[in-house]
Amino acid sequence: MPEQQKPAGRADEEALLQDVEARLRRMLAAKGEIGQEHLRQLAQEIKATLVGELTSLVGELSSVTRELHGQITSLSGTIHDAKTQIAALRPDEIHARHVPDATDELEAVVGATEQATETILEAAEKIEEVSGELESETGERVVEQVTRIYEACNFQDITGQRIAKAIGALQDIEGKVDGLLRIFGDRLAVDCAPVDLEEVAEDGRAGDRKLMNGPQLPGAAIDQAAVDALLGGDD
Amino acid sequence: MAAIDMDMPILVVDDYKTMLRILNNLLKQLGFKNVDEAMDGGNALQKLRAKPYGLVISDWNMEPMSGLDLLKEVRADQQLSKLPFIMITAESKTENVVAAKEAGVTNYIVKPFNAATLKQKMTAVFGDF
């Protein structure tokens, strides 16, 4: 391999060996023969050279190691902080309650508007039937208004599609939260206490404010008969 | 353009029941009493292959077969390829209209629409009625 392509460490080693070899040759040339004293001197010189080089190398490695250790410690701190912040977002609550609740409410909106629209259309159709019994001009005016009702009921289709998009976006968020929970899993549980979903009040509400929950989902609400029974009145 | 046959069977396709009902009522007001319904593209294609229709009015956003897929199937079917096909949809981007046109749509109505627009587009397809 050409000299200039050898890695730096290998070049240093070769330079060291060449230096030692050069000293040996000078000593041999100067003295003509190698005596015991010369051998001792030579051995000490070689040792001093090697020790010097090794000490220098160890020093460099220590410096690199210290720097690397510092970087890893800093990175570990950053990761710990990120985990703590993610845990504070309560992804388990987002997954188990907030997203499913929001999805359920939106689906209830679609169901309720569909029912209401069907009722409106049915009434409009009956009006249109009856309009045939009216005198011509009046009947036409009634039909004109019935047509406006049909056109206005387009809204249910549009709102239904918009809500479907919103549900899709929520489900995407839920998927990403699932991903976080999979990555951090048990380690998130170490950073924050498990939540009792039954006990946590929305928005930290207290007292009578806790009673304000808006419309219930179908199946969860009590009907008027149940209310009357609770009140114990004779209406 | 041939004179329109007011008794021709019309197939209305939409996955929202209320929209099917609205279209049915508006078509009746225009004088078309022979209206069938389908709630997805696959069911619509079955009906189209089972009896002759004079017009298809279809939504775009349906699963598993969209209105665009239905249109492409209709145009690819030798028996159905010339069938007038009006898309009525909330999809209102330029690229949607271009895609429908390239697929061979006869006319395109954007939701929400009114009775006058429906009549206008049907007139553009069949002539005055």
Short mmCIF file of C-alpha atoms in Angstrom, two decimals:
data_model
loop_
_atom_site.label_atom_id
_atom_site.label_comp_id
_atom_site.label_asym_id
_atom_site.label_seq_id
_atom_site.Cartn_x
_atom_site.Cartn_y
_atom_site.Cartn_z
CA MET A 1 0.00 0.00 0.00
CA PRO A 2 1.48 3.48 -0.85
CA GLU A 3 2.74 5.35 2.23
CA GLN A 4 0.18 8.17 1.99
CA GLN A 5 -2.81 5.78 2.12
CA LYS A 6 -1.91 4.18 5.49
CA PRO A 7 -4.13 5.18 8.46
CA ALA A 8 -2.56 7.67 10.95
CA GLY A 9 -2.05 5.11 13.79
CA ARG A 10 -0.18 2.66 11.59
CA ALA A 11 2.04 5.48 10.26
CA ASP A 12 2.94 6.49 13.84
CA GLU A 13 3.87 2.93 14.75
CA GLU A 14 6.08 2.60 11.70
CA ALA A 15 7.75 5.94 12.42
CA LEU A 16 8.50 4.73 15.96
CA LEU A 17 10.04 1.47 14.73
CA GLN A 18 12.10 3.33 12.14
CA ASP A 19 13.35 5.67 14.88
CA VAL A 20 14.38 2.76 17.08
CA GLU A 21 16.09 1.04 14.14
CA ALA A 22 17.97 4.26 13.25
CA ARG A 23 19.28 4.61 16.84
CA LEU A 24 20.47 0.98 16.81
CA ARG A 25 22.32 1.50 13.55
CA ARG A 26 24.00 4.69 14.86
CA MET A 27 25.11 2.91 17.99
CA LEU A 28 26.46 -0.06 16.04
CA ALA A 29 28.27 2.27 13.62
CA ALA A 30 29.77 4.34 16.47
CA LYS A 31 30.94 1.44 18.62
CA GLY A 32 31.72 -1.29 16.10
CA GLU A 33 30.49 -3.96 18.45
CA ILE A 34 27.61 -4.27 20.97
CA GLY A 35 28.78 -4.67 24.59
CA GLN A 36 26.68 -5.37 27.70
CA GLU A 37 26.62 -1.65 28.62
CA HIS A 38 25.55 -0.74 25.13
CA LEU A 39 22.73 -3.31 25.21
CA ARG A 40 21.50 -1.92 28.55
CA GLN A 41 21.63 1.62 27.22
CA LEU A 42 19.82 0.55 24.06
CA ALA A 43 17.11 -1.27 26.01
CA GLN A 44 16.57 1.81 28.24
CA GLU A 45 16.30 4.09 25.23
CA ILE A 46 13.77 1.77 23.55
CA LYS A 47 11.79 1.53 26.77
CA ALA A 48 11.80 5.31 27.28
CA THR A 49 10.65 5.86 23.69
CA LEU A 50 7.86 3.29 23.98
CA VAL A 51 6.72 4.51 27.38
CA GLY A 52 6.65 8.07 26.09
CA GLU A 53 4.54 7.11 23.09
CA LEU A 54 2.17 4.93 25.12
CA THR A 55 1.67 7.63 27.75
CA SER A 56 0.81 10.11 25.07
CA LEU A 57 -1.65 7.64 23.51
CA VAL A 58 -3.34 6.88 26.83
CA GLY A 59 -3.71 10.60 27.45
CA GLU A 60 -5.43 11.09 24.10
CA LEU A 61 -7.78 8.14 24.71
CA SER A 62 -8.73 9.46 28.16
CA SER A 63 -9.59 12.83 26.68
CA VAL A 64 -11.79 11.24 23.97
CA THR A 65 -13.43 8.93 26.49
CA ARG A 66 -14.20 11.81 28.85
CA GLU A 67 -15.73 13.81 26.02
CA LEU A 68 -17.81 10.83 24.85
CA HIS A 69 -18.99 10.12 28.36
CA GLY A 70 -20.03 13.76 28.72
CA GLN A 71 -22.04 13.65 25.48
CA ILE A 72 -23.79 10.40 26.46
CA THR A 73 -24.66 11.80 29.89
CA SER A 74 -26.11 14.92 28.28
CA LEU A 75 -28.11 12.82 25.77
CA SER A 76 -29.45 10.62 28.56
CA GLY A 77 -30.63 13.74 30.40
CA THR A 78 -32.39 15.02 27.29
CA ILE A 79 -34.14 11.67 26.74
CA HIS A 80 -35.24 11.57 30.37
CA ASP A 81 -36.66 15.10 30.14
CA ALA A 82 -38.54 14.20 26.93
CA LYS A 83 -40.02 11.09 28.56
CA THR A 84 -41.13 13.12 31.57
CA GLN A 85 -42.83 15.69 29.33
CA ILE A 86 -44.51 12.99 27.25
CA ALA A 87 -45.70 11.24 30.40
CA ALA A 88 -47.15 14.55 31.62
CA LEU A 89 -49.36 14.64 28.48
CA ARG A 90 -51.04 11.47 29.81
CA PRO A 91 -51.09 9.53 26.51
CA ASP A 92 -52.83 6.67 28.33
CA GLU A 93 -55.75 9.01 29.11
CA ILE A 94 -55.80 10.35 25.55
CA HIS A 95 -55.96 6.79 24.21
CA ALA A 96 -58.43 5.41 26.76
CA ARG A 97 -60.81 8.33 27.13
CA HIS A 98 -60.40 11.59 25.27
CA VAL A 99 -60.21 10.27 21.71
CA PRO A 100 -62.91 7.58 22.11
CA ASP A 101 -65.20 10.11 23.87
CA ALA A 102 -64.73 12.67 21.11
CA THR A 103 -65.36 10.05 18.42
CA ASP A 104 -68.51 8.84 20.17
CA GLU A 105 -69.86 12.39 20.48
CA LEU A 106 -69.22 13.13 16.80
CA GLU A 107 -70.92 9.91 15.73
CA ALA A 108 -73.87 10.82 17.93
CA VAL A 109 -74.10 14.17 16.11
CA VAL A 110 -74.30 12.39 12.77
CA GLY A 111 -76.98 10.03 14.07
CA ALA A 112 -79.05 12.81 15.59
CA THR A 113 -78.91 15.03 12.52
CA GLU A 114 -79.84 12.10 10.29
CA GLN A 115 -82.90 11.36 12.44
CA ALA A 116 -83.95 14.99 12.52
CA THR A 117 -83.52 15.32 8.76
CA GLU A 118 -85.62 12.23 8.13
CA THR A 119 -88.38 13.75 10.27
CA ILE A 120 -88.21 17.06 8.43
CA LEU A 121 -88.32 15.33 5.04
CA GLU A 122 -91.28 13.20 6.07
CA ALA A 123 -93.21 16.27 7.16
CA ALA A 124 -92.26 18.13 3.97
CA GLU A 125 -93.42 15.17 1.83
CA LYS A 126 -96.80 15.17 3.60
CA ILE A 127 -97.14 18.91 3.05
CA GLU A 128 -96.36 18.40 -0.64
CA GLU A 129 -99.09 15.74 -0.86
CA VAL A 130 -101.62 18.01 0.77
CA SER A 131 -100.64 20.91 -1.48
CA GLY A 132 -102.20 18.97 -4.38
CA GLU A 133 -105.62 19.60 -2.74
CA LEU A 134 -105.08 23.34 -2.73
CA GLU A 135 -106.07 25.73 -5.44
CA SER A 136 -103.41 25.99 -8.15
CA GLU A 137 -101.51 29.15 -7.29
CA THR A 138 -101.50 28.47 -3.56
CA GLY A 139 -100.46 24.89 -4.18
CA GLU A 140 -97.53 26.06 -6.30
CA ARG A 141 -96.38 28.45 -3.63
CA VAL A 142 -96.49 25.68 -1.05
CA VAL A 143 -94.52 23.33 -3.30
CA GLU A 144 -91.95 26.07 -3.85
CA GLN A 145 -91.35 26.27 -0.10
CA VAL A 146 -91.27 22.50 0.24
CA THR A 147 -88.56 22.43 -2.43
CA ARG A 148 -86.54 24.88 -0.34
CA ILE A 149 -86.85 22.50 2.61
CA TYR A 150 -85.54 19.61 0.47
CA GLU A 151 -82.60 21.74 -0.71
CA ALA A 152 -81.77 22.88 2.83
CA CYS A 153 -81.64 19.28 4.00
CA ASN A 154 -78.49 18.86 1.88
CA PHE A 155 -76.77 20.05 5.06
CA GLN A 156 -76.97 16.63 6.67
CA ASP A 157 -74.87 15.05 3.93
CA ILE A 158 -72.22 17.80 4.09
CA THR A 159 -71.99 17.84 7.89
CA GLY A 160 -71.85 14.06 7.93
CA GLN A 161 -68.88 14.07 5.57
CA ARG A 162 -67.09 16.81 7.52
CA ILE A 163 -67.59 14.93 10.76
CA ALA A 164 -66.26 11.75 9.14
CA LYS A 165 -63.08 13.68 8.27
CA ALA A 166 -62.79 14.94 11.86
CA ILE A 167 -63.20 11.39 13.17
CA GLY A 168 -60.49 10.24 10.78
CA ALA A 169 -58.14 12.93 12.11
CA LEU A 170 -58.84 11.85 15.69
CA GLN A 171 -58.14 8.25 14.81
CA ASP A 172 -54.81 9.30 13.28
CA ILE A 173 -53.93 11.06 16.53
CA GLU A 174 -54.94 7.97 18.48
CA GLY A 175 -52.67 5.87 16.28
CA LYS A 176 -49.71 8.17 16.98
CA VAL A 177 -50.44 8.10 20.71
CA ASP A 178 -50.55 4.27 20.52
CA GLY A 179 -47.13 4.42 18.94
CA LEU A 180 -45.79 6.49 21.85
CA LEU A 181 -47.30 4.10 24.36
CA ARG A 182 -45.69 1.15 22.56
CA ILE A 183 -42.27 2.82 22.59
CA PHE A 184 -42.32 3.96 26.17
CA GLY A 185 -44.75 1.38 27.54
CA ASP A 186 -43.90 0.38 31.11
CA ARG A 187 -41.37 3.17 31.49
CA LEU A 188 -44.15 5.77 31.24
CA ALA A 189 -45.90 4.03 34.12
CA VAL A 190 -42.76 4.58 36.24
CA ASP A 191 -42.85 8.31 35.56
CA CYS A 192 -46.47 8.93 36.42
CA ALA A 193 -49.03 7.32 38.68
CA PRO A 194 -51.83 5.33 36.96
CA VAL A 195 -54.99 7.31 36.47
CA ASP A 196 -58.36 6.23 37.77
CA LEU A 197 -60.50 7.40 34.89
CA GLU A 198 -63.64 7.29 37.02
CA GLU A 199 -62.28 9.73 39.56
CA VAL A 200 -60.58 12.35 37.40
CA ALA A 201 -62.90 15.34 36.89
CA GLU A 202 -62.85 17.10 33.49
CA ASP A 203 -60.87 20.33 33.58
CA GLY A 204 -60.44 20.04 37.35
CA ARG A 205 -64.06 21.05 37.96
CA ALA A 206 -65.45 21.10 41.46
CA GLY A 207 -68.86 21.28 43.15
CA ASP A 208 -71.94 21.90 40.98
CA ARG A 209 -69.77 22.44 37.92
CA LYS A 210 -69.16 18.68 37.93
CA LEU A 211 -72.87 18.19 37.17
CA MET A 212 -72.63 20.04 33.85
CA ASN A 213 -71.89 17.32 31.29
CA GLY A 214 -74.08 18.19 28.34
CA PRO A 215 -76.17 15.65 26.38
CA GLN A 216 -75.50 11.98 27.05
CA LEU A 217 -74.78 9.43 24.35
CA PRO A 218 -77.72 7.28 23.17
CA GLY A 219 -78.27 4.52 25.70
CA ALA A 220 -76.63 6.49 28.51
CA ALA A 221 -79.40 9.07 28.97
CA ILE A 222 -82.52 8.43 31.05
CA ASP A 223 -85.90 9.15 29.41
CA GLN A 224 -88.70 11.46 30.60
CA ALA A 225 -90.56 8.61 32.29
CA ALA A 226 -87.48 7.81 34.37
CA VAL A 227 -87.09 11.51 35.29
CA ASP A 228 -90.76 11.67 36.34
CA ALA A 229 -90.31 8.53 38.40
CA LEU A 230 -87.29 10.00 40.15
CA LEU A 231 -89.21 13.19 40.90
CA GLY A 232 -92.08 11.08 42.15
CA GLY A 233 -94.64 13.58 40.72
CA ASP A 234 -98.05 12.91 39.14
CA ASP A 235 -97.98 15.07 35.96
CA MET B 1 -80.50 15.18 -28.46
CA ALA B 2 -83.43 12.76 -28.24
CA ALA B 3 -86.54 13.93 -26.38
CA ILE B 4 -86.44 12.88 -22.81
CA ASP B 5 -88.54 9.93 -21.68
CA MET B 6 -90.15 11.00 -18.37
CA ASP B 7 -90.77 7.32 -17.52
CA MET B 8 -87.16 6.28 -17.95
CA PRO B 9 -85.72 4.46 -14.95
CA ILE B 10 -83.21 6.59 -13.08
CA LEU B 11 -80.73 5.11 -10.62
CA VAL B 12 -79.68 7.33 -7.71
CA VAL B 13 -76.56 6.25 -5.80
CA ASP B 14 -75.50 7.66 -2.40
CA ASP B 15 -74.43 6.21 0.94
CA TYR B 16 -76.53 8.78 2.85
CA LYS B 17 -80.20 7.79 3.08
CA THR B 18 -81.35 11.37 3.45
CA MET B 19 -79.61 12.36 0.22
CA LEU B 20 -81.30 9.51 -1.65
CA ARG B 21 -84.65 10.73 -0.29
CA ILE B 22 -83.96 14.36 -1.27
CA LEU B 23 -82.95 13.39 -4.81
CA ASN B 24 -85.97 11.13 -5.14
CA ASN B 25 -88.31 13.96 -4.07
CA LEU B 26 -86.68 16.52 -6.36
CA LEU B 27 -86.81 14.14 -9.33
CA LYS B 28 -90.49 13.52 -8.62
CA GLN B 29 -91.10 17.27 -8.62
CA LEU B 30 -89.42 17.42 -12.04
CA GLY B 31 -91.78 14.69 -13.26
CA PHE B 32 -89.60 11.58 -13.00
CA LYS B 33 -91.44 8.91 -10.99
CA ASN B 34 -89.38 5.84 -11.89
CA VAL B 35 -86.45 6.21 -9.50
CA ASP B 36 -84.40 3.37 -7.98
CA GLU B 37 -81.82 3.71 -5.23
CA ALA B 38 -78.46 2.14 -4.35
CA MET B 39 -76.27 2.90 -1.35
CA ASP B 40 -72.89 1.96 -2.79
CA GLY B 41 -71.15 1.53 -6.11
CA GLY B 42 -71.14 -2.26 -6.06
CA ASN B 43 -74.88 -2.50 -5.50
CA ALA B 44 -75.43 0.16 -8.17
CA LEU B 45 -73.41 -1.80 -10.72
CA GLN B 46 -75.48 -4.92 -10.01
CA LYS B 47 -78.70 -2.99 -10.61
CA LEU B 48 -77.35 -1.39 -13.79
CA ARG B 49 -76.49 -4.79 -15.21
CA ALA B 50 -79.88 -6.22 -14.19
CA LYS B 51 -82.11 -3.78 -16.10
CA PRO B 52 -81.75 -0.84 -18.51
CA TYR B 53 -81.59 2.65 -16.98
CA GLY B 54 -81.79 6.00 -18.72
CA LEU B 55 -79.63 7.92 -16.24
CA VAL B 56 -77.34 7.40 -13.24
CA ILE B 57 -76.99 10.15 -10.61
CA SER B 58 -74.20 9.24 -8.21
CA ASP B 59 -72.28 10.53 -5.21
CA TRP B 60 -68.46 10.23 -5.31
CA ASN B 61 -67.46 9.58 -1.70
CA MET B 62 -68.59 6.00 -1.02
CA GLU B 63 -66.88 2.85 0.17
CA PRO B 64 -65.80 0.30 -0.89
CA MET B 65 -66.56 1.40 -4.48
CA SER B 66 -66.50 5.16 -5.00
CA GLY B 67 -68.62 7.04 -7.51
CA LEU B 68 -65.54 7.51 -9.70
CA ASP B 69 -64.86 3.75 -9.65
CA LEU B 70 -68.52 3.17 -10.56
CA LEU B 71 -68.24 5.61 -13.45
CA LYS B 72 -65.12 3.86 -14.76
CA GLU B 73 -66.84 0.46 -14.50
CA VAL B 74 -69.87 1.79 -16.37
CA ARG B 75 -67.75 3.27 -19.15
CA ALA B 76 -65.72 0.06 -19.40
CA ASP B 77 -68.86 -2.08 -19.78
CA GLN B 78 -69.93 -2.37 -23.41
CA GLN B 79 -73.63 -2.56 -22.46
CA LEU B 80 -73.44 0.51 -20.22
CA SER B 81 -70.73 2.66 -21.79
CA LYS B 82 -73.12 5.23 -23.30
CA LEU B 83 -75.30 5.63 -20.19
CA PRO B 84 -75.65 9.28 -19.09
CA PHE B 85 -73.90 9.66 -15.74
CA ILE B 86 -74.22 12.75 -13.53
CA MET B 87 -71.91 13.03 -10.50
CA ILE B 88 -73.48 14.89 -7.52
CA THR B 89 -70.79 15.35 -4.89
CA ALA B 90 -69.17 17.51 -2.23
CA GLU B 91 -65.80 16.87 -3.94
CA SER B 92 -65.19 20.32 -5.35
CA LYS B 93 -61.50 20.57 -6.27
CA THR B 94 -60.42 21.16 -9.86
CA GLU B 95 -58.61 17.83 -9.90
CA ASN B 96 -61.85 16.03 -9.02
CA VAL B 97 -63.73 17.56 -11.91
CA VAL B 98 -60.82 16.83 -14.26
CA ALA B 99 -60.65 13.20 -13.10
CA ALA B 100 -64.40 12.76 -13.55
CA LYS B 101 -64.27 14.34 -16.99
CA GLU B 102 -61.40 12.07 -18.02
CA ALA B 103 -63.40 9.09 -16.76
CA GLY B 104 -66.28 10.12 -19.00
CA VAL B 105 -68.77 11.85 -16.68
CA THR B 106 -71.71 13.45 -18.50
CA ASN B 107 -72.22 16.26 -16.00
CA TYR B 108 -71.07 17.29 -12.52
CA ILE B 109 -73.05 18.95 -9.71
CA VAL B 110 -71.41 20.20 -6.52
CA LYS B 111 -73.19 19.75 -3.17
CA PRO B 112 -75.02 21.52 -1.66
CA PHE B 113 -77.15 21.94 -4.76
CA ASN B 114 -80.64 23.17 -5.48
CA ALA B 115 -83.52 21.96 -7.63
CA ALA B 116 -82.83 24.53 -10.35
CA THR B 117 -79.25 23.29 -10.78
CA LEU B 118 -80.41 19.68 -10.99
CA LYS B 119 -82.93 20.60 -13.70
CA GLN B 120 -80.34 22.70 -15.54
CA LYS B 121 -77.81 19.86 -15.65
CA MET B 122 -80.39 17.29 -16.71
CA THR B 123 -81.56 19.68 -19.45
CA ALA B 124 -77.94 19.98 -20.62
CA VAL B 125 -77.85 16.17 -20.96
CA PHE B 126 -81.34 15.47 -22.38
CA GLY B 127 -82.66 18.76 -23.72
CA ASP B 128 -85.65 20.78 -22.48
CA PHE B 129 -88.38 19.02 -20.47
#
